[in-house]
PDB file of C-alpha atoms in Angstrom:
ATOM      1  CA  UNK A1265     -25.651 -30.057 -30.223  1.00  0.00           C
ATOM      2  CA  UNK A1266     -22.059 -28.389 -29.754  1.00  0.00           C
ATOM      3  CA  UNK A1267     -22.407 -24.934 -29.173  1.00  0.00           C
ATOM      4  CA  UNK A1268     -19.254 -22.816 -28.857  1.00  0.00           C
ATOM      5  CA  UNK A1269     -19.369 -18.834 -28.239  1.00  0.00           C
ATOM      6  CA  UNK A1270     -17.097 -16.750 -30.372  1.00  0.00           C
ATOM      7  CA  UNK A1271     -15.900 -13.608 -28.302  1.00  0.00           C
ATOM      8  CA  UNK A1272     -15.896 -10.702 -30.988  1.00  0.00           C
ATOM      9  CA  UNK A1273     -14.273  -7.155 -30.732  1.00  0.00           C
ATOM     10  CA  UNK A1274     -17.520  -5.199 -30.718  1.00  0.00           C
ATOM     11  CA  UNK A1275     -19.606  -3.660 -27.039  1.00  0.00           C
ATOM     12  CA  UNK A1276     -20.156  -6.327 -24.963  1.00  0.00           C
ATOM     13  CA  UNK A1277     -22.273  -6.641 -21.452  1.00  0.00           C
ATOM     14  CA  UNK A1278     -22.491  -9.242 -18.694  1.00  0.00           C
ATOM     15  CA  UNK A1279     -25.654 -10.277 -17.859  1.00  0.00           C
ATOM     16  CA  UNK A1280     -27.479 -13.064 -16.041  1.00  0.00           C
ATOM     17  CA  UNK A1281     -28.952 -13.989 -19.643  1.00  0.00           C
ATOM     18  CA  UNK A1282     -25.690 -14.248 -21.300  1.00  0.00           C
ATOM     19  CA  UNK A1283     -24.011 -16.131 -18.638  1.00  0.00           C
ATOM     20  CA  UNK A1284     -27.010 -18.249 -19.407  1.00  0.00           C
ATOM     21  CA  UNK A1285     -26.512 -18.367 -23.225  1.00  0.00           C
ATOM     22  CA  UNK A1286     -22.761 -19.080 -22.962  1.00  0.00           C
ATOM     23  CA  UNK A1287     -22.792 -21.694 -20.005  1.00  0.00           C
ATOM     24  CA  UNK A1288     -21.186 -24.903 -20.786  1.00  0.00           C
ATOM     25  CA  UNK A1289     -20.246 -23.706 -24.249  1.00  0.00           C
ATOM     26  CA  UNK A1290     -16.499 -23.829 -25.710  1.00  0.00           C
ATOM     27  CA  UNK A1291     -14.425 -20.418 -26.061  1.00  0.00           C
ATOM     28  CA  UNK A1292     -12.786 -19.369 -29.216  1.00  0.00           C
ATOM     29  CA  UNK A1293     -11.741 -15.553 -29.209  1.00  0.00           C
ATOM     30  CA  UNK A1294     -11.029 -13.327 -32.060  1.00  0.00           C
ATOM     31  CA  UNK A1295      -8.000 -10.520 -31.897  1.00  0.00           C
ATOM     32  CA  UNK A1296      -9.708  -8.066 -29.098  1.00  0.00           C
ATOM     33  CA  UNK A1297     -12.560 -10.485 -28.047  1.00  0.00           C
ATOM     34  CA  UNK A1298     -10.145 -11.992 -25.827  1.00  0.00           C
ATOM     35  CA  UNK A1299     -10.710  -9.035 -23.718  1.00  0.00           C
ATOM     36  CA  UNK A1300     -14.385 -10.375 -23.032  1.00  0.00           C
ATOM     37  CA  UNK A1301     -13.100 -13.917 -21.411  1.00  0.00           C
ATOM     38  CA  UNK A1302     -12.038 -11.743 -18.796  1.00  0.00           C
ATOM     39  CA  UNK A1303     -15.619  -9.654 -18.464  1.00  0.00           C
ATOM     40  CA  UNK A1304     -17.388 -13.679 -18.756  1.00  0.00           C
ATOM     41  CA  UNK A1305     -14.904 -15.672 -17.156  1.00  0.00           C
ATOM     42  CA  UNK A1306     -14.088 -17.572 -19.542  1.00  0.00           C
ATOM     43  CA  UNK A1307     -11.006 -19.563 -20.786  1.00  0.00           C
ATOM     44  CA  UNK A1308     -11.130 -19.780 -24.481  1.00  0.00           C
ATOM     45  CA  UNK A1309      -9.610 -22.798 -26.410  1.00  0.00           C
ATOM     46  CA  UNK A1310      -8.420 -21.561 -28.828  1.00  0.00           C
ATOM     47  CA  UNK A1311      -7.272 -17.439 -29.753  1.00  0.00           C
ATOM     48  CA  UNK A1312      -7.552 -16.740 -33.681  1.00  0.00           C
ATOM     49  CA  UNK A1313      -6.504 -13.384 -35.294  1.00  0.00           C
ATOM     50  CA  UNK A1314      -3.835 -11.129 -36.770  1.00  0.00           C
ATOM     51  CA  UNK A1315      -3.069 -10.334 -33.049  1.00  0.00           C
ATOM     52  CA  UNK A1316      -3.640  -6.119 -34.080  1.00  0.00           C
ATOM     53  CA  UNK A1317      -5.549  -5.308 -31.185  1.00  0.00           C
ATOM     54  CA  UNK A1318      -4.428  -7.360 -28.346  1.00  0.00           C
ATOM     55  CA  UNK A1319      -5.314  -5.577 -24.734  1.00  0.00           C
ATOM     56  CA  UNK A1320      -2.707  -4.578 -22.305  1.00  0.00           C
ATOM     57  CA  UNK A1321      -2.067  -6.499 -19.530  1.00  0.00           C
ATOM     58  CA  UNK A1322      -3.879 -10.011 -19.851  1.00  0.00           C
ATOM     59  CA  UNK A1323      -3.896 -12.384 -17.576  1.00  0.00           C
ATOM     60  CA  UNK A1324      -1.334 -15.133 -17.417  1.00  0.00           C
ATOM     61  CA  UNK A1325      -4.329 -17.406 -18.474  1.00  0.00           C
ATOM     62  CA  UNK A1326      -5.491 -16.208 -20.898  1.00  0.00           C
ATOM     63  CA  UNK A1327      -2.524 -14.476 -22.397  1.00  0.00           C
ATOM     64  CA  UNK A1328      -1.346 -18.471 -22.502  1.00  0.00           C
ATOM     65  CA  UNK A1329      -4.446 -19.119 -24.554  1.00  0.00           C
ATOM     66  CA  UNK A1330      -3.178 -21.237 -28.291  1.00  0.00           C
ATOM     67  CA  UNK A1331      -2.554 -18.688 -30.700  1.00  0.00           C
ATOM     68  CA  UNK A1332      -3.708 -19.304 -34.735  1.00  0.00           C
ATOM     69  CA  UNK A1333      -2.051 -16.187 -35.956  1.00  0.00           C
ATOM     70  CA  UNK A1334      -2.863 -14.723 -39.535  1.00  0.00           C
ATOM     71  CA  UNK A1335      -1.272 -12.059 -41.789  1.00  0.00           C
ATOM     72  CA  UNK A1336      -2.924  -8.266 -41.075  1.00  0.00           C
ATOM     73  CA  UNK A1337      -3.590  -8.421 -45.108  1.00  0.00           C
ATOM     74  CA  UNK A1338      -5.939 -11.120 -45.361  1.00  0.00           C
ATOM     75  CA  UNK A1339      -9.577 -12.144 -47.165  1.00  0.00           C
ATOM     76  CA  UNK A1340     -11.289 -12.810 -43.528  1.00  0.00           C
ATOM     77  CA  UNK A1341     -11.732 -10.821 -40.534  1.00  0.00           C
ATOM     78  CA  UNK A1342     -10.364 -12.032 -37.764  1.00  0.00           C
ATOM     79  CA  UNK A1343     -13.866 -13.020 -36.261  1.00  0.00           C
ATOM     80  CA  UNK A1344     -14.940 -14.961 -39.569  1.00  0.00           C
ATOM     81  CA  UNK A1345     -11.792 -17.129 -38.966  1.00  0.00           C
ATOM     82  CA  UNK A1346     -12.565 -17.617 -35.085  1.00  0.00           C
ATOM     83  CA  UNK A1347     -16.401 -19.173 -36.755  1.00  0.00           C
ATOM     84  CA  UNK A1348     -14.775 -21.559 -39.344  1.00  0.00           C
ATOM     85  CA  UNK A1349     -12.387 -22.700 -36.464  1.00  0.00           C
ATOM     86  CA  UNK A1350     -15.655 -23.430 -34.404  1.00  0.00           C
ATOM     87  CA  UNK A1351     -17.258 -25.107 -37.514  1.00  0.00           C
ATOM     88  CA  UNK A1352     -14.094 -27.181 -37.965  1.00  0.00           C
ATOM     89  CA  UNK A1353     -14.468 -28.333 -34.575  1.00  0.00           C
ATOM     90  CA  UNK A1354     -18.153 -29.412 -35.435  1.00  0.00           C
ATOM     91  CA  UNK A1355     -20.026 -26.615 -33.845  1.00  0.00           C
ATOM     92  CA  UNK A1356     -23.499 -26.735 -34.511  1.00  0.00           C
ATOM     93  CA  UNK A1357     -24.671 -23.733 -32.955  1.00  0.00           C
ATOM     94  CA  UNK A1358     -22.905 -20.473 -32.395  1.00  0.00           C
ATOM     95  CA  UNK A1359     -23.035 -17.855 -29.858  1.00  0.00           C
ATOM     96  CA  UNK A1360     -21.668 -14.403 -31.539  1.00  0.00           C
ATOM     97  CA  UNK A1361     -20.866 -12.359 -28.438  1.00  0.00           C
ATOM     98  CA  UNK A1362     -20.199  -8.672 -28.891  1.00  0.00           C
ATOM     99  CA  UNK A1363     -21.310  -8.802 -32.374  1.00  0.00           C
ATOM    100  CA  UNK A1364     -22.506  -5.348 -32.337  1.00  0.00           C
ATOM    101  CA  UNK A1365     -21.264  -2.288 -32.111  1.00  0.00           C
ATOM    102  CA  UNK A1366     -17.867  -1.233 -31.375  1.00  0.00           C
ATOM    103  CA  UNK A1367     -15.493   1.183 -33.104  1.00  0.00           C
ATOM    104  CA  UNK A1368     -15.779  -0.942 -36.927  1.00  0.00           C
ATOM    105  CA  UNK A1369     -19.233  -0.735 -38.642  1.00  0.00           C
ATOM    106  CA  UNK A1370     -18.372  -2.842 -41.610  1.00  0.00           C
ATOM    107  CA  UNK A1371     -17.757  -5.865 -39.200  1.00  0.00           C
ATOM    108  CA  UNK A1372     -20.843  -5.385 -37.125  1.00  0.00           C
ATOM    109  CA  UNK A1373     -22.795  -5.445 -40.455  1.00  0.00           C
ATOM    110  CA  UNK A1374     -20.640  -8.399 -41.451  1.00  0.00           C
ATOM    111  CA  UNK A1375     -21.681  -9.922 -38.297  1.00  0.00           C
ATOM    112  CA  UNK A1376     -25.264  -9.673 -39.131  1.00  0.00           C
ATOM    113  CA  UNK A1377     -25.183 -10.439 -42.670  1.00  0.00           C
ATOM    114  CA  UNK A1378     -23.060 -13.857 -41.874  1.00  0.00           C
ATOM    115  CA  UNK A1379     -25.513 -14.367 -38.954  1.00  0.00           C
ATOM    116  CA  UNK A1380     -28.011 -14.956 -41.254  1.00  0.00           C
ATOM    117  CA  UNK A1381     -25.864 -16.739 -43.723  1.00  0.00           C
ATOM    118  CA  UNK A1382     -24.830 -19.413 -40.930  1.00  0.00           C
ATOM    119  CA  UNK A1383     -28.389 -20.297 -40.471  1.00  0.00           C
ATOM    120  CA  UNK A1384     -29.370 -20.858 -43.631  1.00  0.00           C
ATOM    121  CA  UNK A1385     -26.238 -23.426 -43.752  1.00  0.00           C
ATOM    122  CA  UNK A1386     -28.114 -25.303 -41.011  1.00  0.00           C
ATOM    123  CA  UNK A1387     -26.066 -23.577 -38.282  1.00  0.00           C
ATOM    124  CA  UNK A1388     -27.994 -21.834 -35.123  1.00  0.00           C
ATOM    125  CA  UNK A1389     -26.873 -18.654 -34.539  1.00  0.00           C
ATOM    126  CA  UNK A1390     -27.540 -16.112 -31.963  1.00  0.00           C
ATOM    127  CA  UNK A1391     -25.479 -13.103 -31.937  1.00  0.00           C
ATOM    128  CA  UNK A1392     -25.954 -10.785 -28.865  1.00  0.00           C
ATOM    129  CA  UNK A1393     -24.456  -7.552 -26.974  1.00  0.00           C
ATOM    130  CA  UNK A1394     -25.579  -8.761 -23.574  1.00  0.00           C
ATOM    131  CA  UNK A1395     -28.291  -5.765 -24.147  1.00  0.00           C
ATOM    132  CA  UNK A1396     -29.632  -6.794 -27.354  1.00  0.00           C
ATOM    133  CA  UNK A1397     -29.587  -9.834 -29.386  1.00  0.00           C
ATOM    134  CA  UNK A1398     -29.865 -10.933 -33.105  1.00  0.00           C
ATOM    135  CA  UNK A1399     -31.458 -13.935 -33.842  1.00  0.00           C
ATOM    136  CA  UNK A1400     -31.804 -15.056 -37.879  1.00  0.00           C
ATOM    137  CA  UNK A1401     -35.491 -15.617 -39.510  1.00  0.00           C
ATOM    138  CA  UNK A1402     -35.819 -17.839 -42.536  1.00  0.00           C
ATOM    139  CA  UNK A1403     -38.703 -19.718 -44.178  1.00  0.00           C
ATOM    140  CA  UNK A1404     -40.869 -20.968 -41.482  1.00  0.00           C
ATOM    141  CA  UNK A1405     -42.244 -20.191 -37.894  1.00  0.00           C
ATOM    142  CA  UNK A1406     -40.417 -19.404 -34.868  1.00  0.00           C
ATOM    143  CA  UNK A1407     -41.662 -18.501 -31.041  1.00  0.00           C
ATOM    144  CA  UNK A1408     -39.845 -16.322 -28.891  1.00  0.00           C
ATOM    145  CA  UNK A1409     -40.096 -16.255 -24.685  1.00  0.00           C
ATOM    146  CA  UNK A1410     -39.121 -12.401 -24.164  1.00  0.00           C
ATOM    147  CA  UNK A1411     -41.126 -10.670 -21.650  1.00  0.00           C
ATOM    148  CA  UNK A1412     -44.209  -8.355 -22.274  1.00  0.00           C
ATOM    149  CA  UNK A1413     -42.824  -4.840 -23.317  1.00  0.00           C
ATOM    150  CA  UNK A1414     -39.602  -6.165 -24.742  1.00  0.00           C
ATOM    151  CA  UNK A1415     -38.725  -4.000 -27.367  1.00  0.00           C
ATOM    152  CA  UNK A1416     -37.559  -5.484 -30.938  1.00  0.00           C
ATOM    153  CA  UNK A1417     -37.530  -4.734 -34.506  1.00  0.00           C
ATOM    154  CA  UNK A1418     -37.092  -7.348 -37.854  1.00  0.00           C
ATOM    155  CA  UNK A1419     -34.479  -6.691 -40.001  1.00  0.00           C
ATOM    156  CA  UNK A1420     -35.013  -7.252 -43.988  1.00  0.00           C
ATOM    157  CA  UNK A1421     -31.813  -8.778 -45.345  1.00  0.00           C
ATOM    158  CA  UNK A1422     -33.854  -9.170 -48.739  1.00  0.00           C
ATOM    159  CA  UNK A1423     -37.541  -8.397 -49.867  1.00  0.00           C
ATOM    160  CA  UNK A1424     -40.229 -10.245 -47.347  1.00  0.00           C
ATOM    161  CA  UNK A1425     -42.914 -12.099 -48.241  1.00  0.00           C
ATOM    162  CA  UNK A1426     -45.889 -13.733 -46.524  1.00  0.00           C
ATOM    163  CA  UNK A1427     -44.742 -12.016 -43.019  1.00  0.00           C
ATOM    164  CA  UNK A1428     -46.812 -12.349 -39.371  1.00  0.00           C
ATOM    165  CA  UNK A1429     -46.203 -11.232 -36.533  1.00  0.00           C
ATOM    166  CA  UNK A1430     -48.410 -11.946 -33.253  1.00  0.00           C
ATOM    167  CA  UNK A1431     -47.740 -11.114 -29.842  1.00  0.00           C
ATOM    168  CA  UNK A1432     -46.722  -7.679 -30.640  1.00  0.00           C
ATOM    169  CA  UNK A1433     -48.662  -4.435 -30.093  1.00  0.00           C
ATOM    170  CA  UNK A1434     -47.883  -3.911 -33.833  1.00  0.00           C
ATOM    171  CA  UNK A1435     -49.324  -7.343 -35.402  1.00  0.00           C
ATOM    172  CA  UNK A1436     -48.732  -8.145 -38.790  1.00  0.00           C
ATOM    173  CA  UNK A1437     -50.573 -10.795 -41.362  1.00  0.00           C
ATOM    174  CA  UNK A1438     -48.864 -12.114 -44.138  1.00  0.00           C
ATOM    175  CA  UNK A1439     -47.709  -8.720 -45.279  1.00  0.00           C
ATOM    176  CA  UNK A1440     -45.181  -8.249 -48.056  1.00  0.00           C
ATOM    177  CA  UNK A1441     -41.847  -5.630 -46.887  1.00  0.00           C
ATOM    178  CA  UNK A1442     -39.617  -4.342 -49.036  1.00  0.00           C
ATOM    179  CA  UNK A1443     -35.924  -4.676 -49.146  1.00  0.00           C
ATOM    180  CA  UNK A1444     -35.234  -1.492 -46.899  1.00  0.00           C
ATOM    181  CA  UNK A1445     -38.429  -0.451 -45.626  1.00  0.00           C
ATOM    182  CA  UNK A1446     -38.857   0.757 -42.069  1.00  0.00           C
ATOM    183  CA  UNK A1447     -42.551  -0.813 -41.403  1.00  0.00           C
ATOM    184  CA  UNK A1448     -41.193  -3.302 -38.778  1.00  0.00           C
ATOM    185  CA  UNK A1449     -38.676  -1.534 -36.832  1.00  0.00           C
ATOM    186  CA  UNK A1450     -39.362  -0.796 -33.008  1.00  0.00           C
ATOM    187  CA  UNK A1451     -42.137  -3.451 -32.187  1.00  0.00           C
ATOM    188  CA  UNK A1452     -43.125  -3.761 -28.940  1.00  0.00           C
ATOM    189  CA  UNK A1453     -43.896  -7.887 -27.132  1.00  0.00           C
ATOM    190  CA  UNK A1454     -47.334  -8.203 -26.094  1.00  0.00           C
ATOM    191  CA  UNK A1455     -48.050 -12.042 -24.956  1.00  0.00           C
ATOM    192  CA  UNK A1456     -45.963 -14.628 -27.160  1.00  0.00           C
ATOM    193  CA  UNK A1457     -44.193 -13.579 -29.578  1.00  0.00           C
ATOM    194  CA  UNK A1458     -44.699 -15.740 -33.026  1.00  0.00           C
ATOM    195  CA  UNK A1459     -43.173 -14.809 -36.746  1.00  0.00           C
ATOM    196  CA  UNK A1460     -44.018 -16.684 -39.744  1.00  0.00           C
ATOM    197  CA  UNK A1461     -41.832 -16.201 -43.019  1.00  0.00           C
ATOM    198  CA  UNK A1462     -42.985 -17.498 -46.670  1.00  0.00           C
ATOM    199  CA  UNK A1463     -40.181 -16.111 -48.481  1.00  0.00           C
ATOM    200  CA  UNK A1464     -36.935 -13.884 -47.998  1.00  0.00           C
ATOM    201  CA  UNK A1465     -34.256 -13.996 -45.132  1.00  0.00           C
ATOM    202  CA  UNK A1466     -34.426 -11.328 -41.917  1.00  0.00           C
ATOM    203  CA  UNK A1467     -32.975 -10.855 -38.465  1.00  0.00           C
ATOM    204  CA  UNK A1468     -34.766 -10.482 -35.464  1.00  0.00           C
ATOM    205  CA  UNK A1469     -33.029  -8.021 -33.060  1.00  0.00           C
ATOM    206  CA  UNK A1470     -34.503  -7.735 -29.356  1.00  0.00           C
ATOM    207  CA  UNK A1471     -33.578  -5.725 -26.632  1.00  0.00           C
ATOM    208  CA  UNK A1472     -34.148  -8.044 -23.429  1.00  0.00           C
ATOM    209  CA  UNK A1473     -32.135  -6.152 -21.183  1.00  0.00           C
ATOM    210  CA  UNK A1474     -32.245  -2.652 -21.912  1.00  0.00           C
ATOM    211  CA  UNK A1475     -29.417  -0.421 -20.672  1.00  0.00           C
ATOM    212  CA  UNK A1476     -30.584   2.886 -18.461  1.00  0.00           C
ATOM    213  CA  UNK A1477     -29.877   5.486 -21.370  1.00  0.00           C
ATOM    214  CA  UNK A1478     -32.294   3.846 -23.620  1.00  0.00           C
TER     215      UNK A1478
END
């Protein structure tokens, strides 16, 4: 598996997890994400943008970072090109760090809506804050390791059909949610967390390292 982390412009944390999640991965950094190499430590490979938002004093590293530069009137944002560049360089799964947040909320959406469309491309994709983390839920099962109390919440990205949930102080069995609906946000882990999908698409967002305010 080739996993590369993409370094996007939105709130980003550093925590033992993420260093985790990101170790031994290759770098590419979109526009302002390059400011997060710096926060992680990293050295990306390769620096992919319209070069809009670039921070003030850089490094010499990482300001020396390969440039792909784009036009500021283009049909991408700057952090879908940084994931094609990964894909081109046969990326199989894809760390989206600082997917969330930030000062543009039509990217962070982006970010979650193309989260899910990655994976159902065959791509594994896990986009995260440091705080929280997005993880996509297709057709199928899938088991999660977060400890007891963890607080998370299933997004619908289309109606839901045939979903569990175990492990969580809210259960569900093979419910149907509509496209919108509120029923499974703010869950709460209780043992193992499972989810079973028949039918529709979702994201699973988890907070495994909840910052003091919340």
């Amino acid at each position: 598996m080739s996993t590369f982390t993409i370094l996007l412009g939105g709130d980003l944390i550093r925590t033992p997890l993420l260093d985790r999640q990101v170790e031994g991965s290759r770098v590419i950094a979109a526009d302002a994400g390059i400011g997060h190499a710096r926060l992680l430590g990293l050295t990306p490979e390769l620096w992919v943008g319209d070069f809009d938002s670039v921070p003030a004093d850089l490094p010499d590293d990482l300001a020396a970072v390969p440039r792909k530069v784009f036009p500021a009137e283009k049909d991408s944002t700057d952090g879908e090109l940084a994931i094609a560049a990964a894909l081109e360089r046969g990326a199989t799964s894809l760390v989206l760090a600082g997917a969330f947040g930030g000062k543009r909320a039509d990217h962070a959406f982006l970010h979650l809506a193309l989260g899910v469309r990655l994976a159902e491309e065959g791509t594994k994709v896990l986009l995260t804050s440091g705080a929280q983390e997005g993880v996509p839920l297709l057709p199928g099962k899938a088991g999660f390791d977060y400890a007891g109390g963890t607080l998370f919440s299933i997004l619908g990205f289309s109606d839901l059909s045939g979903l569990t949930v175990t492990g969580a102080k809210w259960p569900l069995n093979h419910v149907e949610v509509a496209f919108g609906s509120s029923l499974t946000i703010s869950n709460e882990v209780k043992g193992r967390l499972e989810i079973a999908l028949d039918h529709g698409r979702a994201l699973l967002l988890a907070h495994p390292y909840p910052l003091p305010e919340s």
